[in-house]
Amino acid sequence: MYIYDKKTECMSVEEKKILQSERLKEVVKRVYDNVPTYRRKMDDIKLKPSDIRSIDDISKLPFTTKYDLRSNYPFGMFASPMKDIVRVHASSGTTGKLTVVGYTQHDLDVWAECCARALGGVGATRESIVHVAYGYGLFTGGLGMHYGGERMGATVIPVSSGNTARQIMLMKDFGADTICCTPSYAIYLADELKKMGISPDELNLKRGLFGAEPWTDEMRRKIEEGLGLKAYDIYGLSEISGPGVACECEMQDGPHVQDDYFYPEIVDVDTLEPLPLGESGELVFTTLSKEGIPLIRYRTRDICSLRKDPCKCGRTSVRLARITGRSDDMLIIRGVNVFPSQIESVLISSDPRISPHYHITVDRINNLDTMTIEVELDRSVAFDEIKTVEALTKKLAGDIASAIGVSANVRLVSSGSIKRSEGKAQNVTDLRKL
């Protein structure tokens, strides 16, 4: 099995703890000395950098939130002077100020290394041709995987997102064996291949690294079938680095966190107290080596758990369980917590005549929450087959109610009715004034 950096990725637990502890002490001193927000947060709780002696002391440190970044817009959280910042990225937030992050050359080198580890971990080599269909620009996806591919010596095709017909043409003509994009766009590509009458066997794809949005194992199977490859989960967020913070290996058994650079914790969503290993809560990251914008205990809002059981690949890093949703996009429907990923899982596994394309609309009528789920039929089902559609609607409504504990209005619509996404899927519209 190809391993990009065996010495580091298979480091013993004891060695890693020493490394993490040294890096934590350095980054805490860096933010205290250079970032007023952190100095104020630590002074408020009478905590000095010298109080942090090992990674075990991390729970003493204050949390960081997206509000901290936005309230210090644009560069107030930077710990390096602008003369040392060689690149700036920003989140694609839909409300409020953008979340701005800055990278020194050291930060870019680490990021490229982590993305190269991710590619190597799923079997890519310097002989690979990597088709990058994440968006380029302020979004971190495209450039992260681009430089990761180049770092390992692979051939990188910087296609970016959109223009799907050209994407498919280039995959055929250039013979890419590796693709990087969002899972929703992978589904879209598979649909377009089918429409064009192109078999996955006509492509050379062997593997895909899919991230930037939560997805399910049911969706994995759809992607693998539709594109004829092995689908791997890659995790990242612009505030911490971008893609490559964690990625599955060829075992497909949970993303390995690059925990020599990014230290993960799971905390209770309500109390923010650290949770025992294996319990589900909010994922929190501390950057251990970043210079441009180091973050201490950054609340990602992603809901998952951590695993430390041995992986057959030999890597010793902690792994993420599947992201089940976000604490800030969780829907509360008539007192019940609902994640869109739960509904997606039901849609994909319920019946082969139901497609994975859906949209959820939440509203409040006469002080009662309502949820309407529009779901596309597979193109093999004629929309005018009334009895078939009625039976499928009834079955799907029952499956959803059983899975999430609350009823929903299910509407089956004809194939192609729901707007497709070439980036992050926008699957929820909440019309309530909460």
GROMACS .gro file of C-alpha atoms in nm:
model
  434
    1MET     CA    1   0.000   0.000   0.000
    2TYR     CA    2   0.130   0.345  -0.089
    3ILE     CA    3   0.191   0.564   0.218
    4TYR     CA    4   0.300   0.922   0.160
    5ASP     CA    5   0.481   0.979   0.491
    6LYS     CA    6   0.501   0.653   0.685
    7LYS     CA    7   0.729   0.789   0.958
    8THR     CA    8   0.478   1.059   1.053
    9GLU     CA    9   0.149   0.888   0.974
   10CYS     CA   10   0.241   0.573   1.169
   11MET     CA   11   0.398   0.756   1.464
   12SER     CA   12   0.350   0.596   1.804
   13VAL     CA   13   0.094   0.745   2.042
   14GLU     CA   14   0.371   0.850   2.281
   15GLU     CA   15   0.575   1.023   2.010
   16LYS     CA   16   0.270   1.204   1.879
   17LYS     CA   17   0.169   1.330   2.221
   18ILE     CA   18   0.515   1.481   2.271
   19LEU     CA   19   0.495   1.649   1.929
   20GLN     CA   20   0.142   1.777   1.988
   21SER     CA   21   0.235   1.912   2.330
   22GLU     CA   22   0.536   2.105   2.200
   23ARG     CA   23   0.337   2.249   1.912
   24LEU     CA   24   0.045   2.345   2.137
   25LYS     CA   25   0.272   2.538   2.372
   26GLU     CA   26   0.424   2.725   2.077
   27VAL     CA   27   0.091   2.815   1.916
   28VAL     CA   28  -0.063   2.933   2.246
   29LYS     CA   29   0.231   3.168   2.302
   30ARG     CA   30   0.204   3.287   1.941
   31VAL     CA   31  -0.162   3.384   1.964
   32TYR     CA   32  -0.124   3.538   2.310
   33ASP     CA   33   0.161   3.758   2.189
   34ASN     CA   34   0.013   3.853   1.851
   35VAL     CA   35  -0.370   3.833   1.855
   36PRO     CA   36  -0.549   4.080   2.089
   37THR     CA   37  -0.868   3.871   2.090
   38TYR     CA   38  -0.684   3.569   2.230
   39ARG     CA   39  -0.488   3.775   2.479
   40ARG     CA   40  -0.815   3.922   2.609
   41LYS     CA   41  -0.988   3.582   2.622
   42MET     CA   42  -0.701   3.428   2.818
   43ASP     CA   43  -0.659   3.727   3.049
   44ASP     CA   44  -1.031   3.714   3.127
   45ILE     CA   45  -0.988   3.364   3.270
   46LYS     CA   46  -0.644   3.442   3.420
   47LEU     CA   47  -0.468   3.194   3.194
   48LYS     CA   48  -0.109   3.247   3.082
   49PRO     CA   49   0.078   3.060   2.806
   50SER     CA   50   0.306   2.913   3.072
   51ASP     CA   51   0.001   2.735   3.222
   52ILE     CA   52  -0.016   2.514   2.911
   53ARG     CA   53   0.243   2.242   2.963
   54SER     CA   54   0.109   1.959   2.747
   55ILE     CA   55  -0.171   1.865   2.511
   56ASP     CA   56  -0.365   1.744   2.818
   57ASP     CA   57  -0.408   2.109   2.919
   58ILE     CA   58  -0.597   2.200   2.603
   59SER     CA   59  -0.935   2.205   2.781
   60LYS     CA   60  -0.814   2.503   2.987
   61LEU     CA   61  -0.810   2.719   2.675
   62PRO     CA   62  -1.103   2.931   2.554
   63PHE     CA   63  -1.307   2.845   2.246
   64THR     CA   64  -1.301   3.030   1.914
   65THR     CA   65  -1.609   3.077   1.698
   66LYS     CA   66  -1.689   3.211   1.353
   67TYR     CA   67  -1.816   3.522   1.531
   68ASP     CA   68  -1.459   3.594   1.648
   69LEU     CA   69  -1.336   3.584   1.289
   70ARG     CA   70  -1.618   3.795   1.151
   71SER     CA   71  -1.599   4.054   1.429
   72ASN     CA   72  -1.226   4.092   1.356
   73TYR     CA   73  -1.280   4.119   0.979
   74PRO     CA   74  -1.071   4.120   0.775
   75PHE     CA   75  -0.728   4.060   0.930
   76GLY     CA   76  -0.772   4.110   1.305
   77MET     CA   77  -0.717   3.742   1.392
   78PHE     CA   78  -0.392   3.715   1.196
   79ALA     CA   79  -0.087   3.628   1.405
   80SER     CA   80   0.160   3.718   1.131
   81PRO     CA   81   0.224   4.059   0.975
   82MET     CA   82   0.079   4.111   0.627
   83LYS     CA   83   0.430   4.112   0.477
   84ASP     CA   84   0.447   3.741   0.569
   85ILE     CA   85   0.097   3.653   0.441
   86VAL     CA   86   0.133   3.511   0.089
   87ARG     CA   87  -0.229   3.414   0.026
   88VAL     CA   88  -0.577   3.496   0.155
   89HIS     CA   89  -0.886   3.274   0.128
   90ALA     CA   90  -1.238   3.342   0.251
   91SER     CA   91  -1.550   3.139   0.320
   92SER     CA   92  -1.855   3.153   0.098
   93GLY     CA   93  -2.091   3.250   0.379
   94THR     CA   94  -2.437   3.369   0.277
   95THR     CA   95  -2.489   3.613   0.564
   96GLY     CA   96  -2.269   3.861   0.742
   97LYS     CA   97  -1.902   3.922   0.675
   98LEU     CA   98  -1.685   3.667   0.501
   99THR     CA   99  -1.461   3.450   0.715
  100VAL     CA  100  -1.111   3.550   0.608
  101VAL     CA  101  -0.802   3.334   0.655
  102GLY     CA  102  -0.439   3.408   0.575
  103TYR     CA  103  -0.151   3.174   0.494
  104THR     CA  104   0.222   3.215   0.530
  105GLN     CA  105   0.443   3.010   0.298
  106HIS     CA  106   0.488   2.763   0.585
  107ASP     CA  107   0.109   2.727   0.610
  108LEU     CA  108   0.077   2.659   0.237
  109ASP     CA  109   0.353   2.398   0.256
  110VAL     CA  110   0.174   2.219   0.542
  111TRP     CA  111  -0.157   2.235   0.357
  112ALA     CA  112  -0.002   2.087   0.042
  113GLU     CA  113   0.158   1.813   0.251
  114CYS     CA  114  -0.176   1.722   0.412
  115CYS     CA  115  -0.354   1.708   0.075
  116ALA     CA  116  -0.071   1.497  -0.065
  117ARG     CA  117  -0.112   1.259   0.229
  118ALA     CA  118  -0.484   1.241   0.152
  119LEU     CA  119  -0.422   1.154  -0.212
  120GLY     CA  120  -0.153   0.903  -0.126
  121GLY     CA  121  -0.373   0.744   0.136
  122VAL     CA  122  -0.637   0.651  -0.122
  123GLY     CA  123  -0.387   0.504  -0.366
  124ALA     CA  124  -0.289   0.794  -0.589
  125THR     CA  125   0.077   0.811  -0.691
  126ARG     CA  126   0.302   1.043  -0.888
  127GLU     CA  127   0.181   0.858  -1.200
  128SER     CA  128  -0.179   0.962  -1.128
  129ILE     CA  129  -0.378   1.219  -1.324
  130VAL     CA  130  -0.591   1.421  -1.079
  131HIS     CA  131  -0.904   1.594  -1.211
  132VAL     CA  132  -0.985   1.878  -0.968
  133ALA     CA  133  -1.349   1.986  -1.003
  134TYR     CA  134  -1.373   2.181  -0.679
  135GLY     CA  135  -1.413   2.554  -0.727
  136TYR     CA  136  -1.100   2.767  -0.742
  137GLY     CA  137  -1.067   3.123  -0.611
  138LEU     CA  138  -1.148   3.229  -0.254
  139PHE     CA  139  -1.293   2.882  -0.189
  140THR     CA  140  -1.016   2.656  -0.055
  141GLY     CA  141  -1.123   2.332  -0.225
  142GLY     CA  142  -0.968   2.364  -0.569
  143LEU     CA  143  -0.630   2.508  -0.479
  144GLY     CA  144  -0.587   2.275  -0.181
  145MET     CA  145  -0.616   1.957  -0.385
  146HIS     CA  146  -0.429   2.121  -0.673
  147TYR     CA  147  -0.116   2.185  -0.469
  148GLY     CA  148  -0.152   1.852  -0.289
  149GLY     CA  149  -0.144   1.672  -0.623
  150GLU     CA  150   0.156   1.870  -0.739
  151ARG     CA  151   0.335   1.811  -0.407
  152MET     CA  152   0.318   1.434  -0.459
  153GLY     CA  153   0.427   1.469  -0.822
  154ALA     CA  154   0.095   1.376  -0.986
  155THR     CA  155  -0.041   1.542  -1.300
  156VAL     CA  156  -0.312   1.791  -1.200
  157ILE     CA  157  -0.597   1.900  -1.426
  158PRO     CA  158  -0.732   2.229  -1.276
  159VAL     CA  159  -1.081   2.210  -1.429
  160SER     CA  160  -1.267   2.386  -1.144
  161SER     CA  161  -1.647   2.351  -1.121
  162GLY     CA  162  -1.915   2.388  -1.385
  163ASN     CA  163  -1.935   2.315  -1.760
  164THR     CA  164  -2.018   1.953  -1.698
  165ALA     CA  165  -2.009   1.842  -2.061
  166ARG     CA  166  -1.651   1.966  -2.086
  167GLN     CA  167  -1.565   1.796  -1.754
  168ILE     CA  168  -1.677   1.462  -1.893
  169MET     CA  169  -1.495   1.519  -2.223
  170LEU     CA  170  -1.171   1.597  -2.040
  171MET     CA  171  -1.205   1.297  -1.810
  172LYS     CA  172  -1.240   1.075  -2.115
  173ASP     CA  173  -0.968   1.238  -2.323
  174PHE     CA  174  -0.707   1.297  -2.051
  175GLY     CA  175  -0.764   0.967  -1.871
  176ALA     CA  176  -0.786   1.101  -1.515
  177ASP     CA  177  -0.776   0.821  -1.256
  178THR     CA  178  -0.859   1.048  -0.960
  179ILE     CA  179  -1.134   1.308  -0.923
  180CYS     CA  180  -1.187   1.565  -0.647
  181CYS     CA  181  -1.522   1.741  -0.608
  182THR     CA  182  -1.829   1.768  -0.385
  183PRO     CA  183  -2.037   1.450  -0.346
  184SER     CA  184  -2.345   1.629  -0.481
  185TYR     CA  185  -2.153   1.720  -0.797
  186ALA     CA  186  -2.030   1.361  -0.826
  187ILE     CA  187  -2.394   1.248  -0.830
  188TYR     CA  188  -2.465   1.514  -1.092
  189LEU     CA  189  -2.175   1.391  -1.307
  190ALA     CA  190  -2.304   1.035  -1.279
  191ASP     CA  191  -2.650   1.150  -1.390
  192GLU     CA  192  -2.505   1.334  -1.688
  193LEU     CA  193  -2.298   1.033  -1.790
  194LYS     CA  194  -2.614   0.825  -1.791
  195LYS     CA  195  -2.802   1.085  -1.996
  196MET     CA  196  -2.518   1.097  -2.250
  197GLY     CA  197  -2.515   0.718  -2.277
  198ILE     CA  198  -2.159   0.696  -2.149
  199SER     CA  199  -2.068   0.394  -1.939
  200PRO     CA  200  -1.839   0.449  -1.639
  201ASP     CA  201  -1.619   0.183  -1.800
  202GLU     CA  202  -1.532   0.435  -2.072
  203LEU     CA  203  -1.356   0.648  -1.809
  204ASN     CA  204  -1.029   0.569  -1.633
  205LEU     CA  205  -1.149   0.681  -1.288
  206LYS     CA  206  -1.027   0.465  -1.001
  207ARG     CA  207  -1.091   0.688  -0.699
  208GLY     CA  208  -1.264   1.008  -0.592
  209LEU     CA  209  -1.210   1.236  -0.294
  210PHE     CA  210  -1.541   1.397  -0.207
  211GLY     CA  211  -1.600   1.658   0.062
  212ALA     CA  212  -1.714   2.012   0.150
  213GLU     CA  213  -2.060   1.886   0.254
  214PRO     CA  214  -2.200   1.601   0.465
  215TRP     CA  215  -2.285   1.282   0.279
  216THR     CA  216  -2.391   0.931   0.361
  217ASP     CA  217  -2.272   0.577   0.292
  218GLU     CA  218  -2.582   0.530   0.078
  219MET     CA  219  -2.467   0.824  -0.133
  220ARG     CA  220  -2.120   0.671  -0.147
  221ARG     CA  221  -2.266   0.358  -0.307
  222LYS     CA  222  -2.458   0.567  -0.561
  223ILE     CA  223  -2.143   0.757  -0.658
  224GLU     CA  224  -1.933   0.442  -0.683
  225GLU     CA  225  -2.191   0.276  -0.904
  226GLY     CA  226  -2.248   0.585  -1.119
  227LEU     CA  227  -1.882   0.674  -1.175
  228GLY     CA  228  -1.721   0.332  -1.150
  229LEU     CA  229  -1.470   0.423  -0.878
  230LYS     CA  230  -1.404   0.400  -0.504
  231ALA     CA  231  -1.542   0.702  -0.320
  232TYR     CA  232  -1.349   0.847  -0.024
  233ASP     CA  233  -1.454   1.104   0.232
  234ILE     CA  234  -1.221   1.403   0.266
  235TYR     CA  235  -1.278   1.663   0.536
  236GLY     CA  236  -1.165   2.020   0.576
  237LEU     CA  237  -1.279   2.373   0.642
  238SER     CA  238  -1.123   2.699   0.535
  239GLU     CA  239  -1.081   2.830   0.891
  240ILE     CA  240  -0.856   2.538   0.985
  241SER     CA  241  -0.676   2.488   0.653
  242GLY     CA  242  -0.906   2.366   0.377
  243PRO     CA  243  -0.941   2.011   0.240
  244GLY     CA  244  -0.694   1.762   0.380
  245VAL     CA  245  -0.754   1.819   0.751
  246ALA     CA  246  -0.875   1.457   0.746
  247CYS     CA  247  -0.928   1.195   0.477
  248GLU     CA  248  -1.017   0.830   0.451
  249CYS     CA  249  -0.756   0.576   0.348
  250GLU     CA  250  -0.817   0.284   0.115
  251MET     CA  251  -0.995   0.100   0.399
  252GLN     CA  252  -1.285   0.351   0.370
  253ASP     CA  253  -1.323   0.330   0.746
  254GLY     CA  254  -1.338   0.692   0.861
  255PRO     CA  255  -1.122   0.994   0.775
  256HIS     CA  256  -0.777   1.000   0.937
  257VAL     CA  257  -0.716   1.338   1.101
  258GLN     CA  258  -0.374   1.489   1.031
  259ASP     CA  259  -0.347   1.521   1.406
  260ASP     CA  260   0.017   1.622   1.409
  261TYR     CA  261  -0.108   1.952   1.263
  262PHE     CA  262  -0.475   1.970   1.372
  263TYR     CA  263  -0.582   1.850   1.718
  264PRO     CA  264  -0.946   1.734   1.738
  265GLU     CA  265  -1.183   1.730   2.036
  266ILE     CA  266  -1.551   1.644   2.074
  267VAL     CA  267  -1.752   1.862   2.312
  268ASP     CA  268  -2.112   1.862   2.430
  269VAL     CA  269  -2.314   2.098   2.210
  270ASP     CA  270  -2.489   2.256   2.510
  271THR     CA  271  -2.233   2.251   2.791
  272LEU     CA  272  -1.915   2.259   2.576
  273GLU     CA  273  -1.760   2.007   2.813
  274PRO     CA  274  -1.525   1.751   2.651
  275LEU     CA  275  -1.695   1.419   2.579
  276PRO     CA  276  -1.546   1.070   2.619
  277LEU     CA  277  -1.404   0.895   2.315
  278GLY     CA  278  -1.679   0.757   2.092
  279GLU     CA  279  -1.954   0.992   2.205
  280SER     CA  280  -2.113   1.221   1.949
  281GLY     CA  281  -2.094   1.597   1.984
  282GLU     CA  282  -1.947   1.907   1.823
  283LEU     CA  283  -1.609   1.875   1.657
  284VAL     CA  284  -1.350   2.127   1.778
  285PHE     CA  285  -1.007   2.183   1.622
  286THR     CA  286  -0.686   2.350   1.738
  287THR     CA  287  -0.425   2.426   1.473
  288LEU     CA  288  -0.086   2.316   1.601
  289SER     CA  289   0.149   2.473   1.347
  290LYS     CA  290  -0.030   2.753   1.162
  291GLU     CA  291   0.141   3.090   1.151
  292GLY     CA  292  -0.099   3.313   0.957
  293ILE     CA  293  -0.419   3.256   1.153
  294PRO     CA  294  -0.373   2.995   1.426
  295LEU     CA  295  -0.703   2.898   1.588
  296ILE     CA  296  -0.749   2.765   1.940
  297ARG     CA  297  -1.038   2.523   2.003
  298TYR     CA  298  -1.232   2.639   1.698
  299ARG     CA  299  -1.595   2.526   1.705
  300THR     CA  300  -1.662   2.374   1.364
  301ARG     CA  301  -2.035   2.314   1.431
  302ASP     CA  302  -1.995   1.971   1.271
  303ILE     CA  303  -2.150   1.684   1.465
  304CYS     CA  304  -1.956   1.358   1.485
  305SER     CA  305  -1.743   1.142   1.713
  306LEU     CA  306  -1.378   1.037   1.725
  307ARG     CA  307  -1.229   0.688   1.688
  308LYS     CA  308  -0.892   0.558   1.802
  309ASP     CA  309  -0.935   0.191   1.717
  310PRO     CA  310  -0.652   0.059   1.495
  311CYS     CA  311  -0.692   0.097   1.120
  312LYS     CA  312  -0.578  -0.185   0.894
  313CYS     CA  313  -0.373   0.063   0.689
  314GLY     CA  314  -0.131   0.105   0.980
  315ARG     CA  315  -0.183   0.476   1.035
  316THR     CA  316  -0.210   0.569   1.401
  317SER     CA  317  -0.398   0.896   1.367
  318VAL     CA  318  -0.737   0.948   1.527
  319ARG     CA  319  -1.030   0.906   1.286
  320LEU     CA  320  -1.358   1.088   1.241
  321ALA     CA  321  -1.686   0.902   1.240
  322ARG     CA  322  -1.923   1.013   0.966
  323ILE     CA  323  -2.036   1.376   1.001
  324THR     CA  324  -2.407   1.347   1.077
  325GLY     CA  325  -2.494   1.716   1.046
  326ARG     CA  326  -2.416   2.055   1.189
  327SER     CA  327  -2.522   2.210   1.514
  328ASP     CA  328  -2.614   2.526   1.325
  329ASP     CA  329  -2.809   2.371   1.036
  330MET     CA  330  -2.996   2.129   1.255
  331LEU     CA  331  -3.369   2.170   1.200
  332ILE     CA  332  -3.600   2.163   1.500
  333ILE     CA  333  -3.937   2.045   1.373
  334ARG     CA  334  -4.211   2.042   1.633
  335GLY     CA  335  -3.952   1.986   1.905
  336VAL     CA  336  -3.765   1.712   1.717
  337ASN     CA  337  -3.403   1.759   1.606
  338VAL     CA  338  -3.370   1.673   1.238
  339PHE     CA  339  -3.058   1.669   1.021
  340PRO     CA  340  -3.094   1.680   0.641
  341SER     CA  341  -2.843   1.394   0.617
  342GLN     CA  342  -3.093   1.169   0.798
  343ILE     CA  343  -3.351   1.239   0.530
  344GLU     CA  344  -3.097   1.191   0.251
  345SER     CA  345  -3.007   0.850   0.389
  346VAL     CA  346  -3.372   0.742   0.378
  347LEU     CA  347  -3.422   0.873   0.025
  348ILE     CA  348  -3.124   0.685  -0.114
  349SER     CA  349  -3.201   0.356   0.058
  350SER     CA  350  -3.581   0.357   0.042
  351ASP     CA  351  -3.648   0.247  -0.317
  352PRO     CA  352  -3.439   0.236  -0.637
  353ARG     CA  353  -3.716   0.423  -0.818
  354ILE     CA  354  -3.645   0.729  -0.600
  355SER     CA  355  -3.349   0.949  -0.693
  356PRO     CA  356  -3.109   1.117  -0.444
  357HIS     CA  357  -3.215   1.466  -0.556
  358TYR     CA  358  -3.432   1.644  -0.301
  359HIS     CA  359  -3.521   1.976  -0.145
  360ILE     CA  360  -3.663   2.042   0.202
  361THR     CA  361  -3.889   2.342   0.272
  362VAL     CA  362  -3.971   2.424   0.634
  363ASP     CA  363  -4.248   2.669   0.722
  364ARG     CA  364  -4.472   2.764   1.012
  365ILE     CA  365  -4.846   2.768   0.945
  366ASN     CA  366  -5.094   2.853   1.222
  367ASN     CA  367  -4.806   2.826   1.473
  368LEU     CA  368  -4.732   2.471   1.360
  369ASP     CA  369  -4.405   2.372   1.193
  370THR     CA  370  -4.447   2.205   0.857
  371MET     CA  371  -4.185   2.026   0.649
  372THR     CA  372  -4.228   1.952   0.281
  373ILE     CA  373  -3.979   1.727   0.106
  374GLU     CA  374  -3.971   1.731  -0.272
  375VAL     CA  375  -3.801   1.423  -0.415
  376GLU     CA  376  -3.733   1.336  -0.776
  377LEU     CA  377  -3.843   1.010  -0.926
  378ASP     CA  378  -3.586   0.814  -1.117
  379ARG     CA  379  -3.622   0.874  -1.490
  380SER     CA  380  -3.728   0.509  -1.531
  381VAL     CA  381  -4.063   0.595  -1.367
  382ALA     CA  382  -4.323   0.782  -1.569
  383PHE     CA  383  -4.467   1.068  -1.363
  384ASP     CA  384  -4.816   0.999  -1.500
  385GLU     CA  385  -4.826   0.651  -1.347
  386ILE     CA  386  -5.057   0.776  -1.076
  387LYS     CA  387  -5.092   0.458  -0.872
  388THR     CA  388  -4.719   0.397  -0.871
  389VAL     CA  389  -4.645   0.754  -0.762
  390GLU     CA  390  -4.907   0.742  -0.487
  391ALA     CA  391  -4.773   0.413  -0.352
  392LEU     CA  392  -4.415   0.539  -0.355
  393THR     CA  393  -4.516   0.863  -0.184
  394LYS     CA  394  -4.691   0.677   0.094
  395LYS     CA  395  -4.399   0.439   0.144
  396LEU     CA  396  -4.142   0.718   0.149
  397ALA     CA  397  -4.343   0.931   0.391
  398GLY     CA  398  -4.361   0.635   0.629
  399ASP     CA  399  -3.989   0.562   0.599
  400ILE     CA  400  -3.900   0.924   0.673
  401ALA     CA  401  -4.134   0.950   0.971
  402SER     CA  402  -3.987   0.629   1.113
  403ALA     CA  403  -3.628   0.754   1.070
  404ILE     CA  404  -3.660   1.108   1.204
  405GLY     CA  405  -3.953   1.078   1.443
  406VAL     CA  406  -4.168   1.346   1.281
  407SER     CA  407  -4.403   1.342   0.982
  408ALA     CA  408  -4.339   1.535   0.663
  409ASN     CA  409  -4.532   1.621   0.351
  410VAL     CA  410  -4.364   1.423   0.074
  411ARG     CA  411  -4.402   1.529  -0.287
  412LEU     CA  412  -4.259   1.319  -0.567
  413VAL     CA  413  -4.167   1.526  -0.873
  414SER     CA  414  -4.052   1.431  -1.220
  415SER     CA  415  -3.686   1.369  -1.302
  416GLY     CA  416  -3.490   1.691  -1.354
  417SER     CA  417  -3.735   1.914  -1.162
  418ILE     CA  418  -3.505   2.002  -0.875
  419LYS     CA  419  -3.226   2.251  -0.937
  420ARG     CA  420  -2.885   2.087  -0.958
  421SER     CA  421  -2.577   2.210  -0.776
  422GLU     CA  422  -2.225   2.223  -0.917
  423GLY     CA  423  -2.088   2.323  -0.576
  424LYS     CA  424  -2.226   2.276  -0.228
  425ALA     CA  425  -2.580   2.150  -0.238
  426GLN     CA  426  -2.847   2.390  -0.106
  427ASN     CA  427  -3.103   2.135   0.010
  428VAL     CA  428  -3.299   2.333   0.271
  429THR     CA  429  -3.520   2.642   0.261
  430ASP     CA  430  -3.643   2.754   0.602
  431LEU     CA  431  -3.928   3.005   0.573
  432ARG     CA  432  -3.993   3.031   0.945
  433LYS     CA  433  -3.910   3.348   1.131
  434LEU     CA  434  -3.733   3.186   1.422
   0.00000   0.00000   0.00000
